[in-house]
Short mmCIF file of C-alpha atoms and ligand atoms in Angstrom, two decimals:
data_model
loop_
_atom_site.label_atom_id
_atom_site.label_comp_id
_atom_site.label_asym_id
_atom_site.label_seq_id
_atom_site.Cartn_x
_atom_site.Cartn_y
_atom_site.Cartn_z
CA UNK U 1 -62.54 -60.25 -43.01
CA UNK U 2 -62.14 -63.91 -42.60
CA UNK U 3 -58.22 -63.48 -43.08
CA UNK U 4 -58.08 -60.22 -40.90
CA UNK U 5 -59.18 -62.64 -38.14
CA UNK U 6 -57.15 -65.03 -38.80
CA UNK U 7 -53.82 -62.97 -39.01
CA UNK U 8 -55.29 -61.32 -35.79
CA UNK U 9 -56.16 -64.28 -34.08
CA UNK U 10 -52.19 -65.58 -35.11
CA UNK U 11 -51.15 -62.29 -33.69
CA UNK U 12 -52.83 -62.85 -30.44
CA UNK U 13 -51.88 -66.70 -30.57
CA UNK U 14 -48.13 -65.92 -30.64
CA UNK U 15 -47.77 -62.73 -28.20
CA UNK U 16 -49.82 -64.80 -25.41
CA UNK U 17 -47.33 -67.64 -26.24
CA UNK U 18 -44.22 -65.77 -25.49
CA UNK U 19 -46.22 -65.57 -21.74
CA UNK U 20 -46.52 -68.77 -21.84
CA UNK U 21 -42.66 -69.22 -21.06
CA UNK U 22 -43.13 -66.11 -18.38
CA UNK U 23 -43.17 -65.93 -14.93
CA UNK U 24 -46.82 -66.12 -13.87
CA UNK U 25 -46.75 -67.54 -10.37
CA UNK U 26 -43.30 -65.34 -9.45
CA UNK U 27 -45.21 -61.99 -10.46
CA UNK U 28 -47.67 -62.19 -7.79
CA UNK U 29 -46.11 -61.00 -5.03
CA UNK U 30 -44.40 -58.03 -6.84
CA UNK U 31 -47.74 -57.36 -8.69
CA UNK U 32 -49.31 -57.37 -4.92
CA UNK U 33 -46.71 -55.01 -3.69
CA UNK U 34 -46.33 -52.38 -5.93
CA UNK U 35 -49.23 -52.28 -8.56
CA UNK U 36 -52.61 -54.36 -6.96
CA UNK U 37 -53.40 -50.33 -5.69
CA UNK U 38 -53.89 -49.15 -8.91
CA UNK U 39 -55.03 -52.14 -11.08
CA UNK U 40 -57.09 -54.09 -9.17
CA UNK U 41 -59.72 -50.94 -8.98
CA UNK U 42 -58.80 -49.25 -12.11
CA UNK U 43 -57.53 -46.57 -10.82
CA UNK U 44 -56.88 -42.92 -12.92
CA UNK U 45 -57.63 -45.11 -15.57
CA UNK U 46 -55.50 -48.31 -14.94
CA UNK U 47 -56.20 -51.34 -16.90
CA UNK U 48 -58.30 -53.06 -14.83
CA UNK U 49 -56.54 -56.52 -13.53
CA UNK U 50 -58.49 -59.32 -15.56
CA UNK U 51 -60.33 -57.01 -17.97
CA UNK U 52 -60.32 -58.53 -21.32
CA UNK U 53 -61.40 -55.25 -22.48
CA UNK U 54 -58.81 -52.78 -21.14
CA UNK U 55 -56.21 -55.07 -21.84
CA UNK U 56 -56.78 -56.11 -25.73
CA UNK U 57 -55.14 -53.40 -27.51
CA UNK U 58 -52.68 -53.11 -24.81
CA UNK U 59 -51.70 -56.62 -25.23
CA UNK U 60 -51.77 -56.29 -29.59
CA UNK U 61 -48.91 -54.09 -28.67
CA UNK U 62 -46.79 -57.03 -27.97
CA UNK U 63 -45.08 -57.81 -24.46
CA UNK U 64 -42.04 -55.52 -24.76
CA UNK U 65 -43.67 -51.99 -25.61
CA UNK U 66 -45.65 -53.29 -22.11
CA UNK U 67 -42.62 -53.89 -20.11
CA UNK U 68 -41.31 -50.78 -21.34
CA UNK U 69 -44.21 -48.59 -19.99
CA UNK U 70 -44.30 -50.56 -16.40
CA UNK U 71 -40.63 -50.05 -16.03
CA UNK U 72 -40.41 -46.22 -17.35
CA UNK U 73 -44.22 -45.14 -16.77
CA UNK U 74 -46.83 -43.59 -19.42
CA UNK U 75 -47.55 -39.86 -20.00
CA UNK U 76 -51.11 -40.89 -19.26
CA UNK U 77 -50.64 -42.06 -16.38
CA UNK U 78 -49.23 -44.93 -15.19
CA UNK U 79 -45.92 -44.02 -12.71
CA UNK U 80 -42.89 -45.77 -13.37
CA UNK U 81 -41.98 -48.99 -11.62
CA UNK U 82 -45.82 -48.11 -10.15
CA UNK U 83 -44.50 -45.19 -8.26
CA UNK U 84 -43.89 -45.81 -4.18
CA UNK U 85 -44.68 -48.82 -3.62
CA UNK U 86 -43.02 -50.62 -6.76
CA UNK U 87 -39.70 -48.81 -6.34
CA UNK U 88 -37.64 -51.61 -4.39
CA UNK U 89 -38.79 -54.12 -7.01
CA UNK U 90 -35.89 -55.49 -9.72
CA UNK U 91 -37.00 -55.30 -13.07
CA UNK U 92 -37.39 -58.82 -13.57
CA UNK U 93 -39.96 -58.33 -10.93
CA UNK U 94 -41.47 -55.59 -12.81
CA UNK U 95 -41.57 -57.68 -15.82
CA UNK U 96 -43.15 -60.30 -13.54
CA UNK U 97 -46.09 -58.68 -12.68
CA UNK U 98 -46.71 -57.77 -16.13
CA UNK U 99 -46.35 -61.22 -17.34
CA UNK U 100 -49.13 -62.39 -14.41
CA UNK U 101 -51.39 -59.23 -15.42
CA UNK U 102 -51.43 -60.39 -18.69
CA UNK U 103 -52.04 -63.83 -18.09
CA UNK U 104 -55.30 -62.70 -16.47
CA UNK U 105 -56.68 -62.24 -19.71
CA UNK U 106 -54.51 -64.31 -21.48
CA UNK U 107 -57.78 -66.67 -22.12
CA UNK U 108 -60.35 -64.09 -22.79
CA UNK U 109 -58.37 -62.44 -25.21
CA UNK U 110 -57.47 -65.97 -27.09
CA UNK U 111 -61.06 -66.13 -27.61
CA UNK U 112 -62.28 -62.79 -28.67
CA UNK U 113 -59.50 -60.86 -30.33
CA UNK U 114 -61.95 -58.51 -31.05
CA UNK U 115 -59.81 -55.67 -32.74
CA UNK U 116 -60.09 -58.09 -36.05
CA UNK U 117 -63.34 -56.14 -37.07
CA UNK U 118 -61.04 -53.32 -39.59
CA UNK U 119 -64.39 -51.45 -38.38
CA UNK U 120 -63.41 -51.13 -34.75
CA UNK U 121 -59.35 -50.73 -35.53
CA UNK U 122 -60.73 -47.66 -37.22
CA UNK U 123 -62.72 -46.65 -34.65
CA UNK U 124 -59.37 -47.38 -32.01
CA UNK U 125 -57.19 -45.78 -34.28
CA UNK U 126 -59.42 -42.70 -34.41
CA UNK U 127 -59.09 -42.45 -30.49
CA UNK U 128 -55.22 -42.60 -30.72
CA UNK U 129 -53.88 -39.26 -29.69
CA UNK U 130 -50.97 -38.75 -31.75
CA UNK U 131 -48.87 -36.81 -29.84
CA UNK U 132 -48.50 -38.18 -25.95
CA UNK U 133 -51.31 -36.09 -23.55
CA UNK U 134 -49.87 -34.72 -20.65
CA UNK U 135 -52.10 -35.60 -17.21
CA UNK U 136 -53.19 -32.03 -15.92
CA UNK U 137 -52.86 -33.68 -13.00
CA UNK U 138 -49.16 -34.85 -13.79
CA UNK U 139 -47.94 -31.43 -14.73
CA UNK U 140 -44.24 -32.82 -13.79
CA UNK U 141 -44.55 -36.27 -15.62
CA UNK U 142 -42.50 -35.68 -18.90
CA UNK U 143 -40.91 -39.41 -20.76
CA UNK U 144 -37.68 -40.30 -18.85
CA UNK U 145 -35.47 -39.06 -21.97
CA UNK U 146 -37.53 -35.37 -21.41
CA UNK U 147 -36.81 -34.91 -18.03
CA UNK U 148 -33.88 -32.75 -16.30
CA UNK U 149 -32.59 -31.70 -19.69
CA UNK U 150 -30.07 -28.71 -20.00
CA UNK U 151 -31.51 -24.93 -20.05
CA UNK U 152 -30.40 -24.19 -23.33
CA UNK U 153 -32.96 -27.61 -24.56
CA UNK U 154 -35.66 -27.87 -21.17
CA UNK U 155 -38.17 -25.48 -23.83
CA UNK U 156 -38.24 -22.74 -20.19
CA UNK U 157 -34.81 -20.97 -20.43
CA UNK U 158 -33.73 -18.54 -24.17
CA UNK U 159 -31.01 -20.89 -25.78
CA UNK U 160 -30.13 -17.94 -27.50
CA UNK U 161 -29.08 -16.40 -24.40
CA UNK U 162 -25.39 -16.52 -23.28
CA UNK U 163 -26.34 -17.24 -19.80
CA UNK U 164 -28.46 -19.79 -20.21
CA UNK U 165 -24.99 -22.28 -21.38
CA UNK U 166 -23.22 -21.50 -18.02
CA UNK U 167 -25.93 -23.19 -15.77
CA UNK U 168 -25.07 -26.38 -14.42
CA UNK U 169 -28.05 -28.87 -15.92
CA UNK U 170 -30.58 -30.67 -13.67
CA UNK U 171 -28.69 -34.10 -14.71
CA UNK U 172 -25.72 -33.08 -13.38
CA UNK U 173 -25.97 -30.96 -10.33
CA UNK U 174 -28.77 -33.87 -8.76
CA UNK U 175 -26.93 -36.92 -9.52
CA UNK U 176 -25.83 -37.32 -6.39
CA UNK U 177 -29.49 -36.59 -4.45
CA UNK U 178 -31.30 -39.42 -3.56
CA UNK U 179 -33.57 -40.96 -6.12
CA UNK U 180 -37.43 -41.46 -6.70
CA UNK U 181 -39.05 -42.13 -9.88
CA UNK U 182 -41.38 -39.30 -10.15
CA UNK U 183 -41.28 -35.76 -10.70
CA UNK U 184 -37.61 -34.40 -10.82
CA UNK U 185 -36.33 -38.06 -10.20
CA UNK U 186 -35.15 -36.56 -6.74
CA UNK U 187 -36.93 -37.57 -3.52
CA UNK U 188 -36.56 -33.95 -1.71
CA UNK U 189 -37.45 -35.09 1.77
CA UNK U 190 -35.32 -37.77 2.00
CA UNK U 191 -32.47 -36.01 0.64
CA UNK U 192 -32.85 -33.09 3.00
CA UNK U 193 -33.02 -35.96 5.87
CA UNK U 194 -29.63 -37.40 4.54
CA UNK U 195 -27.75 -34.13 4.64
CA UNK U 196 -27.19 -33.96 1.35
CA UNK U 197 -28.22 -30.40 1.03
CA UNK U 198 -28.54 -28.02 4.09
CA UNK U 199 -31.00 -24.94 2.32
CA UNK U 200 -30.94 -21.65 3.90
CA UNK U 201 -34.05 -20.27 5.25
CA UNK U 202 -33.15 -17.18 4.57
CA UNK U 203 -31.71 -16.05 1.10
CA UNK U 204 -29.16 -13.21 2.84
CA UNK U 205 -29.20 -14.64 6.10
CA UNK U 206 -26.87 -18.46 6.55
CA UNK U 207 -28.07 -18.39 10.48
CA UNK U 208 -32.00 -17.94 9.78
CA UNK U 209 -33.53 -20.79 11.36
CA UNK U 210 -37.00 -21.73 10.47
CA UNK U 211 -39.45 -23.47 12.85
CA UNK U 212 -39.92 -26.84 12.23
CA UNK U 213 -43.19 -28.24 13.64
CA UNK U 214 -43.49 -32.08 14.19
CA UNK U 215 -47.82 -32.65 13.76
CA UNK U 216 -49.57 -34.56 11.79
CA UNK U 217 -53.13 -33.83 10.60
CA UNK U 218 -55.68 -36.99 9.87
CA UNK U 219 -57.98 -36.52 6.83
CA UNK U 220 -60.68 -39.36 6.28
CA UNK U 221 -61.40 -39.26 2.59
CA UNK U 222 -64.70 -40.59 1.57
CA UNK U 223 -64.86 -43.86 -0.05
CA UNK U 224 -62.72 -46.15 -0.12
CA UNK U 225 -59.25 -44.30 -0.66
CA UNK U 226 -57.09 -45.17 2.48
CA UNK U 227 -56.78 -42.25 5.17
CA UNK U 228 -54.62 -39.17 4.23
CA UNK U 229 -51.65 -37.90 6.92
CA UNK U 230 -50.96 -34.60 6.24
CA UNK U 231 -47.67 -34.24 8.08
CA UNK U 232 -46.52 -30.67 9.76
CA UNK U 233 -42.67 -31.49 9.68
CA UNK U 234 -42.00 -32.47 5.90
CA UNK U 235 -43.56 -29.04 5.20
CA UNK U 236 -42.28 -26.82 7.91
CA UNK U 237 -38.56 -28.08 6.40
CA UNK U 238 -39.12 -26.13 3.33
CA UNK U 239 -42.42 -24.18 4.25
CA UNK U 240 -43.16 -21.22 6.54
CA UNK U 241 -46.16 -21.16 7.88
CA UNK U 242 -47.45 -18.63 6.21
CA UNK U 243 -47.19 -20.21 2.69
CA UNK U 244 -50.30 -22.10 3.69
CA UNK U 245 -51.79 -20.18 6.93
CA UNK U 246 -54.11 -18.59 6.39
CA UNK U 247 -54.51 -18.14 2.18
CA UNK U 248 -54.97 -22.23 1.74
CA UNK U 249 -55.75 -23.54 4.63
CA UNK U 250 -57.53 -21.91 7.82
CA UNK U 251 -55.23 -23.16 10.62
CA UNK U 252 -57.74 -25.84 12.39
CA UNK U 253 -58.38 -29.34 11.77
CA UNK U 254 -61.25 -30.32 9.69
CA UNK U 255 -62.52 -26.19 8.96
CA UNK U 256 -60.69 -26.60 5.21
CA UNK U 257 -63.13 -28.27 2.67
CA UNK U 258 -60.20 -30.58 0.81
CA UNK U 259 -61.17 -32.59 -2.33
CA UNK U 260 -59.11 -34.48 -4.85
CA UNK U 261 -61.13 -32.59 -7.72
CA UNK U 262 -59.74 -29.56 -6.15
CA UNK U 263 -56.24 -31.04 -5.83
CA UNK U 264 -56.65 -31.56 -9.75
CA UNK U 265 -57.35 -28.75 -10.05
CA UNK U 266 -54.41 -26.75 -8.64
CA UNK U 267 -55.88 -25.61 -5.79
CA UNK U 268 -55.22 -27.21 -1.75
CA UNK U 269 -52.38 -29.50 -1.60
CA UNK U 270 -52.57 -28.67 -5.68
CA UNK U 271 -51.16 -25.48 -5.08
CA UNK U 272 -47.76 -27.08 -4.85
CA UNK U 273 -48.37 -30.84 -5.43
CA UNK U 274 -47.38 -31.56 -9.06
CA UNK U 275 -45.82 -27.83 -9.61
CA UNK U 276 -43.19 -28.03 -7.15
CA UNK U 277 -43.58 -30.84 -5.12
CA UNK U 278 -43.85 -34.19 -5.67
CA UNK U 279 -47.03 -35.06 -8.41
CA UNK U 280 -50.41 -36.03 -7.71
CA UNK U 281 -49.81 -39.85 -9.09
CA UNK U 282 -47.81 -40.11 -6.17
CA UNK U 283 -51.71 -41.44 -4.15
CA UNK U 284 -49.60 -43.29 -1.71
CA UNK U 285 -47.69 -40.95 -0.66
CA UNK U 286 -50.40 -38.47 0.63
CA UNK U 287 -53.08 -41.44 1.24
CA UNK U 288 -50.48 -43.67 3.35
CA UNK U 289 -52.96 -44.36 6.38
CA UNK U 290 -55.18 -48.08 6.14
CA UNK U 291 -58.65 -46.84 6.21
CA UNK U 292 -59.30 -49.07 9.71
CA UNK U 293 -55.92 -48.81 11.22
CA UNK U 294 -56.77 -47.65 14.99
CA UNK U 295 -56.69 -43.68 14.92
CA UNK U 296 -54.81 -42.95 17.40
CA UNK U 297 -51.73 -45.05 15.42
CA UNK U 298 -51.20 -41.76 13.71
CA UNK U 299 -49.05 -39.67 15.53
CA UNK U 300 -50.24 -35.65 17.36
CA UNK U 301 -46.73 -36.22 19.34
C1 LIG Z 401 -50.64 -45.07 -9.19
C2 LIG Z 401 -51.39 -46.00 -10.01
C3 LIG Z 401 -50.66 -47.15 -10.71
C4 LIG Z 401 -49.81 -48.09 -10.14
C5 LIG Z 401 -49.40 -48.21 -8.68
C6 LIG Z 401 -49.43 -48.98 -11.21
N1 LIG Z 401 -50.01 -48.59 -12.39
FE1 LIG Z 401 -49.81 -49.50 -14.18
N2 LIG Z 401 -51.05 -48.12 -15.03
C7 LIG Z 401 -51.62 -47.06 -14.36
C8 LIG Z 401 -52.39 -46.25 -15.30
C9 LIG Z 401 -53.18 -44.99 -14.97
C10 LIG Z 401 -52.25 -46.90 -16.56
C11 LIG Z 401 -52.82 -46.46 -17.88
C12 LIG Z 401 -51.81 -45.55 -18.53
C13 LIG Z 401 -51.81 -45.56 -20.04
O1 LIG Z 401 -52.82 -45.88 -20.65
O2 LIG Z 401 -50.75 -45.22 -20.59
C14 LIG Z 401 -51.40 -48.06 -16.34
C15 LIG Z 401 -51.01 -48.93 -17.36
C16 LIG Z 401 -50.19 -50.02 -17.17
C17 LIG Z 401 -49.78 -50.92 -18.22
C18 LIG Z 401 -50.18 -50.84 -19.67
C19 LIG Z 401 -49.27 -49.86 -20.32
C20 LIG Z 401 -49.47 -49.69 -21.79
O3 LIG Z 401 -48.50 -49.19 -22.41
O4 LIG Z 401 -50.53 -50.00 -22.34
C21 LIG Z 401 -48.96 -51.87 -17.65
C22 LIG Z 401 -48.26 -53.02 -18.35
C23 LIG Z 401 -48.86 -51.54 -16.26
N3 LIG Z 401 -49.62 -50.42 -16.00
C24 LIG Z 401 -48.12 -52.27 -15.36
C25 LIG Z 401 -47.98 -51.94 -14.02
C26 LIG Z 401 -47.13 -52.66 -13.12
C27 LIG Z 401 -46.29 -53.87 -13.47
C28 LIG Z 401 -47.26 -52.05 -11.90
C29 LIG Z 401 -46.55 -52.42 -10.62
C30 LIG Z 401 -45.12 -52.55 -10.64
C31 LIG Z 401 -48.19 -50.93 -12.06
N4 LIG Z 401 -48.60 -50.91 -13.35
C32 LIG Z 401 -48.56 -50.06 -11.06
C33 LIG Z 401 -51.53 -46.78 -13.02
C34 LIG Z 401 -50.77 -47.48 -12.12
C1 LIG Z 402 -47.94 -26.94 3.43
C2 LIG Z 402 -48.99 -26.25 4.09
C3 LIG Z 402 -48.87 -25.96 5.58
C4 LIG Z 402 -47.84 -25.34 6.24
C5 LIG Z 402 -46.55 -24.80 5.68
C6 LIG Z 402 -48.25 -25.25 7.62
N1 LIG Z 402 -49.49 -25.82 7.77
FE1 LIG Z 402 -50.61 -25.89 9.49
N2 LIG Z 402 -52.06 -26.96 8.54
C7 LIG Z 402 -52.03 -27.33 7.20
C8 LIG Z 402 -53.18 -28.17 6.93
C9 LIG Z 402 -53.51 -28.81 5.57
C10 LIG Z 402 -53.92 -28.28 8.14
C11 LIG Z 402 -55.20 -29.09 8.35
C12 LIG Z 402 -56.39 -28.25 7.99
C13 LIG Z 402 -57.67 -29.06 7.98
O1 LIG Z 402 -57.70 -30.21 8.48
O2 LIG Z 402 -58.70 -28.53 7.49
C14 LIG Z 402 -53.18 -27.50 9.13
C15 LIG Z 402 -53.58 -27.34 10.44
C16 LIG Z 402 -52.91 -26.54 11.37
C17 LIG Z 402 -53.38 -26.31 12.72
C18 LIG Z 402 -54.66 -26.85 13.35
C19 LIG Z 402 -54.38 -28.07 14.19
C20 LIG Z 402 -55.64 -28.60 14.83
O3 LIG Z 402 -55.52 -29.66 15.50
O4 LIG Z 402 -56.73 -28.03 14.70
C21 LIG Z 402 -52.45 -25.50 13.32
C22 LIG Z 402 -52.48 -24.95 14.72
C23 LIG Z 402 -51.40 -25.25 12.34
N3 LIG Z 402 -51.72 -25.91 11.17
C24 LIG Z 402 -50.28 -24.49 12.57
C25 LIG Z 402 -49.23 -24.34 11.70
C26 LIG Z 402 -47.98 -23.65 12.03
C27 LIG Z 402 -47.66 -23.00 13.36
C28 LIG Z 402 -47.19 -23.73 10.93
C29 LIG Z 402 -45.76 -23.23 10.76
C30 LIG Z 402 -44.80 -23.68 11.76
C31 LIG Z 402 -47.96 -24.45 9.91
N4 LIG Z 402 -49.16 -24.80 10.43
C32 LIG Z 402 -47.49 -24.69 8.62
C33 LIG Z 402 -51.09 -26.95 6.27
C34 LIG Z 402 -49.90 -26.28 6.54
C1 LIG Z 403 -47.24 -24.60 -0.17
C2 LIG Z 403 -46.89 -25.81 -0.88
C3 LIG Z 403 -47.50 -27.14 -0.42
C4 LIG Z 403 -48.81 -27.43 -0.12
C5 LIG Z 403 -50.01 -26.49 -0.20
C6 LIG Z 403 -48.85 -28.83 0.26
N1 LIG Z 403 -47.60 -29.37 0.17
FE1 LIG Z 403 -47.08 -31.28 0.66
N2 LIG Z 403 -45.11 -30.84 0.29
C7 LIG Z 403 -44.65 -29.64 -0.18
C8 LIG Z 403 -43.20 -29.69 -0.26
C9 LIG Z 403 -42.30 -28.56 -0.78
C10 LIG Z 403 -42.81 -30.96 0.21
C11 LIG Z 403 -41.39 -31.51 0.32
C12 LIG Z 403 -40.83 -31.78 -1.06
C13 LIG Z 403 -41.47 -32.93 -1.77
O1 LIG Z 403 -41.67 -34.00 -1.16
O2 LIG Z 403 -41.81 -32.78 -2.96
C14 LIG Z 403 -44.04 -31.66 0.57
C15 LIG Z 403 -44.08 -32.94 1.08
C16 LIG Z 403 -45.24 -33.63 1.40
C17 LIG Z 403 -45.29 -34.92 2.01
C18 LIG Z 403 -44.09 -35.71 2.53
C19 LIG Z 403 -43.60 -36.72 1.57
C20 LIG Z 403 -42.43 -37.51 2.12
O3 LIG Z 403 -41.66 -37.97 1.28
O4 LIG Z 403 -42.31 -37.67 3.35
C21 LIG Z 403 -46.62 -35.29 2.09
C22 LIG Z 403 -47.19 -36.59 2.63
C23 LIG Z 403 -47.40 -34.19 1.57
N3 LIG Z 403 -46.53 -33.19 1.15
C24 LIG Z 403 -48.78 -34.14 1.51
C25 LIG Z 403 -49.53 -32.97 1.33
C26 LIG Z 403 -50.97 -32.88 1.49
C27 LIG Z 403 -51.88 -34.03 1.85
C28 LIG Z 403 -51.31 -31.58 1.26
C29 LIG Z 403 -52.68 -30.95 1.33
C30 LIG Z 403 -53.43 -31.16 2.58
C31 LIG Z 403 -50.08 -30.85 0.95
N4 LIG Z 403 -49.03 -31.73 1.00
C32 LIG Z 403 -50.01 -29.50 0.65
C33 LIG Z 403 -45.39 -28.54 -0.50
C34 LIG Z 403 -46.76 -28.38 -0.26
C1 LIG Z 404 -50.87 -34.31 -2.35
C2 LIG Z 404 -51.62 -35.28 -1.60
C3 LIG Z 404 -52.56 -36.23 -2.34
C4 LIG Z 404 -52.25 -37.06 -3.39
C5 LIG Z 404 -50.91 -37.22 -4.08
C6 LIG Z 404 -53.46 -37.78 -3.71
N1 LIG Z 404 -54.47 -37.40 -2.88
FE1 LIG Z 404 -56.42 -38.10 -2.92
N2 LIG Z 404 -56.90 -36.84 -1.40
C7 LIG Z 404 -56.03 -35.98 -0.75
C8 LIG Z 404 -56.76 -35.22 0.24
C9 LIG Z 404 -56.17 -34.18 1.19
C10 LIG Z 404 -58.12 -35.65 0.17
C11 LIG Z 404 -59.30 -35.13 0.99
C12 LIG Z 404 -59.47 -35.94 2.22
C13 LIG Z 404 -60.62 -35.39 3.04
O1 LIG Z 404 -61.78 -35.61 2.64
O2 LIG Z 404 -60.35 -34.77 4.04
C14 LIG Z 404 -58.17 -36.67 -0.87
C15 LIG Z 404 -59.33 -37.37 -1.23
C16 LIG Z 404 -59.39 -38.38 -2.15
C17 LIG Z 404 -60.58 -39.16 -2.47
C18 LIG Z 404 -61.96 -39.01 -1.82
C19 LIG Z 404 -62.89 -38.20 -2.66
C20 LIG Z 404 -62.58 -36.75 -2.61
O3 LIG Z 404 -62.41 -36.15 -3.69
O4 LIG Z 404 -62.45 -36.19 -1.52
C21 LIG Z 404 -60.21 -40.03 -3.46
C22 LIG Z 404 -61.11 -41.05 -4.16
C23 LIG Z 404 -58.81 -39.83 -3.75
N3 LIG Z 404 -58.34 -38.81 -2.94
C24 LIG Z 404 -58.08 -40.54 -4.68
C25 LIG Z 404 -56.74 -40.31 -5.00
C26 LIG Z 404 -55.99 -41.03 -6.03
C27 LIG Z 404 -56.54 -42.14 -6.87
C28 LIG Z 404 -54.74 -40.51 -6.04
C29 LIG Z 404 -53.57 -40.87 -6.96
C30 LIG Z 404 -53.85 -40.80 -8.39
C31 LIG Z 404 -54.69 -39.47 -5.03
N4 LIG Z 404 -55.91 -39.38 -4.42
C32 LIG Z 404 -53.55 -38.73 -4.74
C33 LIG Z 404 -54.67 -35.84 -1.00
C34 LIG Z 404 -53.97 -36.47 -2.01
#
């Protein structure tokens, strides 16, 4: 016991030390920026930002497995590069903010290494799923070397089927879309807005025109999530109305009873958000108003 804590301790001693070199006051900013949404509240289950607790095991892992999951994301979880607002950081920023999150604990931990007990590694080893768990809520997040594969290997299309080998794969026919880091690593709306791809509305018809309807509805979550903008035009790109009038949503502002439990649960926005549009971990993206900002900011042209 009295070695076990001494090897631990050693353990601790030398993975804080190779932060000691890091870049603590330079990760601030990008920490800030792109992962302060998440962290500082614990969100979906972040590790809490100064949290001795949900950052001891994390940190045993040694400073490279945590770059690894800030730069490429968890399957539990945690977006790569932080999702939205983390995507224009370098990855020495990335690595940055990882180097100041851990050297928020960096002291607590260097006094209470507390996985020494062989008792308690038990009991964390015993809480270890062994094979990754998939977010129900993150139905799209698969490990970067999972995602886009060819039919005859993406586990959905018979490899023992001819056709399956003459489809173009997912890696090649969207290299040249624009990029995000979530879901199908392709950011749909902006690449529709570049005029990268000009979809028809109609499958037999190239002249079908769809109506496109610029309006944006204001939802004030409870709490203390910032406002959600759900926005009419985004949708009525690749949406008829009637994919959401009347079965989802009745057509009038504020009549719909909208919950995040229900989003988890594949119903509401869930109907398509983390199926076939872009996932749920994406909070940003939906929630993008400041709770105070002035109302009237957001735009009913
Ligand atoms: C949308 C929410 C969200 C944002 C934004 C976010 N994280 Fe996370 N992060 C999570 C969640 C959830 C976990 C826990 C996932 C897990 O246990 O695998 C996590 C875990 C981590 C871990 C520990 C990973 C491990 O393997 O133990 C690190 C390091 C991390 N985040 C760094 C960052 C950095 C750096 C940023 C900003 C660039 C960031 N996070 C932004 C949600 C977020
Ligand atoms: C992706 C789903 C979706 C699509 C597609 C969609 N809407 Fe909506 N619509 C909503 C949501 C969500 C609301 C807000 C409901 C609420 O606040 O309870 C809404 C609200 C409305 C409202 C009420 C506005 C108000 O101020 O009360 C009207 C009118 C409306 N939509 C018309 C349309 C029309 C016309 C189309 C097609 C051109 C369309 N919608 C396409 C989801 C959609
Ligand atoms: C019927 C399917 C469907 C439903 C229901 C739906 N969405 Fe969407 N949403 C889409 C599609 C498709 C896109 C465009 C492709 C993408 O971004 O993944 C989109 C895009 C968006 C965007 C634009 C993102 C950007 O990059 O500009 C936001 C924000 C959004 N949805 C929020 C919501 C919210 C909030 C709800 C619920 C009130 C909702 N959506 C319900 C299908 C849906
Ligand atoms: C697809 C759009 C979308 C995404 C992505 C999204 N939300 Fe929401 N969220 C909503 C909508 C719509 C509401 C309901 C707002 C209302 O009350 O009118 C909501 C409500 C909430 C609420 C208030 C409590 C409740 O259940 O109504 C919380 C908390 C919340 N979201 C957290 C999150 C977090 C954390 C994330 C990221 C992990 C997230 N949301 C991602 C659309 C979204």
């Amino acid at each position: 016991m009295k070695i076990l804590n001494f090897v631990a301790i050693t353990l601790f001693a030398n993975i804080l030390a190779s932060t000691a070199s890091a870049q603590v006051p330079e990760g601030k900013p990008p920490y800030d920026k792109g992962c302060s949404f998440c962290h500082n509240a614990g969100i979906a289950g972040a590790p809490r930002l100064g949290d001795p607790d949900a950052w001891r095991d994390r940190v045993a892992g040694g400073m490279a497995r945590l770059y690894k999951s800030a730069l490429e994301g968890t399957p539990k979880g945690m977006p790569s590069r932080g999702g939205v607002d983390g995507r224009s950081l370098t990855d020495n920023e990335i690595k940055y903010a990882v180097d100041y999150m851990v050297d928020k604990v960096k002291d607590a931990l260097a006094a209470a290494p507390a996985s020494a007990d062989p008792a308690a590694n038990a009991a964390a080893a015993a809480v270890q799923p062994t094979a990754p768990v998939l977010f129900s809520f993150n139905r799209l997040l698969r490990p970067l070397d999972k995602r886009n594969l060819a039919p005859p290997d993406d586990g959905i299309h018979d490899p023992e089927n001819e056709g399956t080998h003459m489809l173009q794969s997912p890696a090649v026919g969207l290299a040249d879309f624009v990029k995000s880091n979530f879901g199908n690593r392709v950011d749909w709306v902006a690449t529709l807005e570049s005029g990268k791809i000009s979809p028809r509305w109609e499958r037999t018809n190239p002249d079908a025109e769809g109506i496109v309807m610029d309006m944006n509805i204001l939802r004030v979550p409870r709490g203390f999530m910032p406002n959600v903008v759900f926005p009419h035009k985004q949708h009525t790109e690749w949406l008829e109305c009637s994919n959401c009038h009347p079965a989802i949503f009745i057509p009038q502002k504020g009549a719909n009873q909208i919950s995040m439990p229900l989003i988890l649960l594949g119903q509401k926005c869930g109907v398509c958000h983390g199926k076939v549009s872009f996932p749920i971990s994406e909070c940003r993206k939906c929630h993008s108003q400041k709770k105070d900002a002035p109302q009237k900011a957001v735009g009913t042209p």
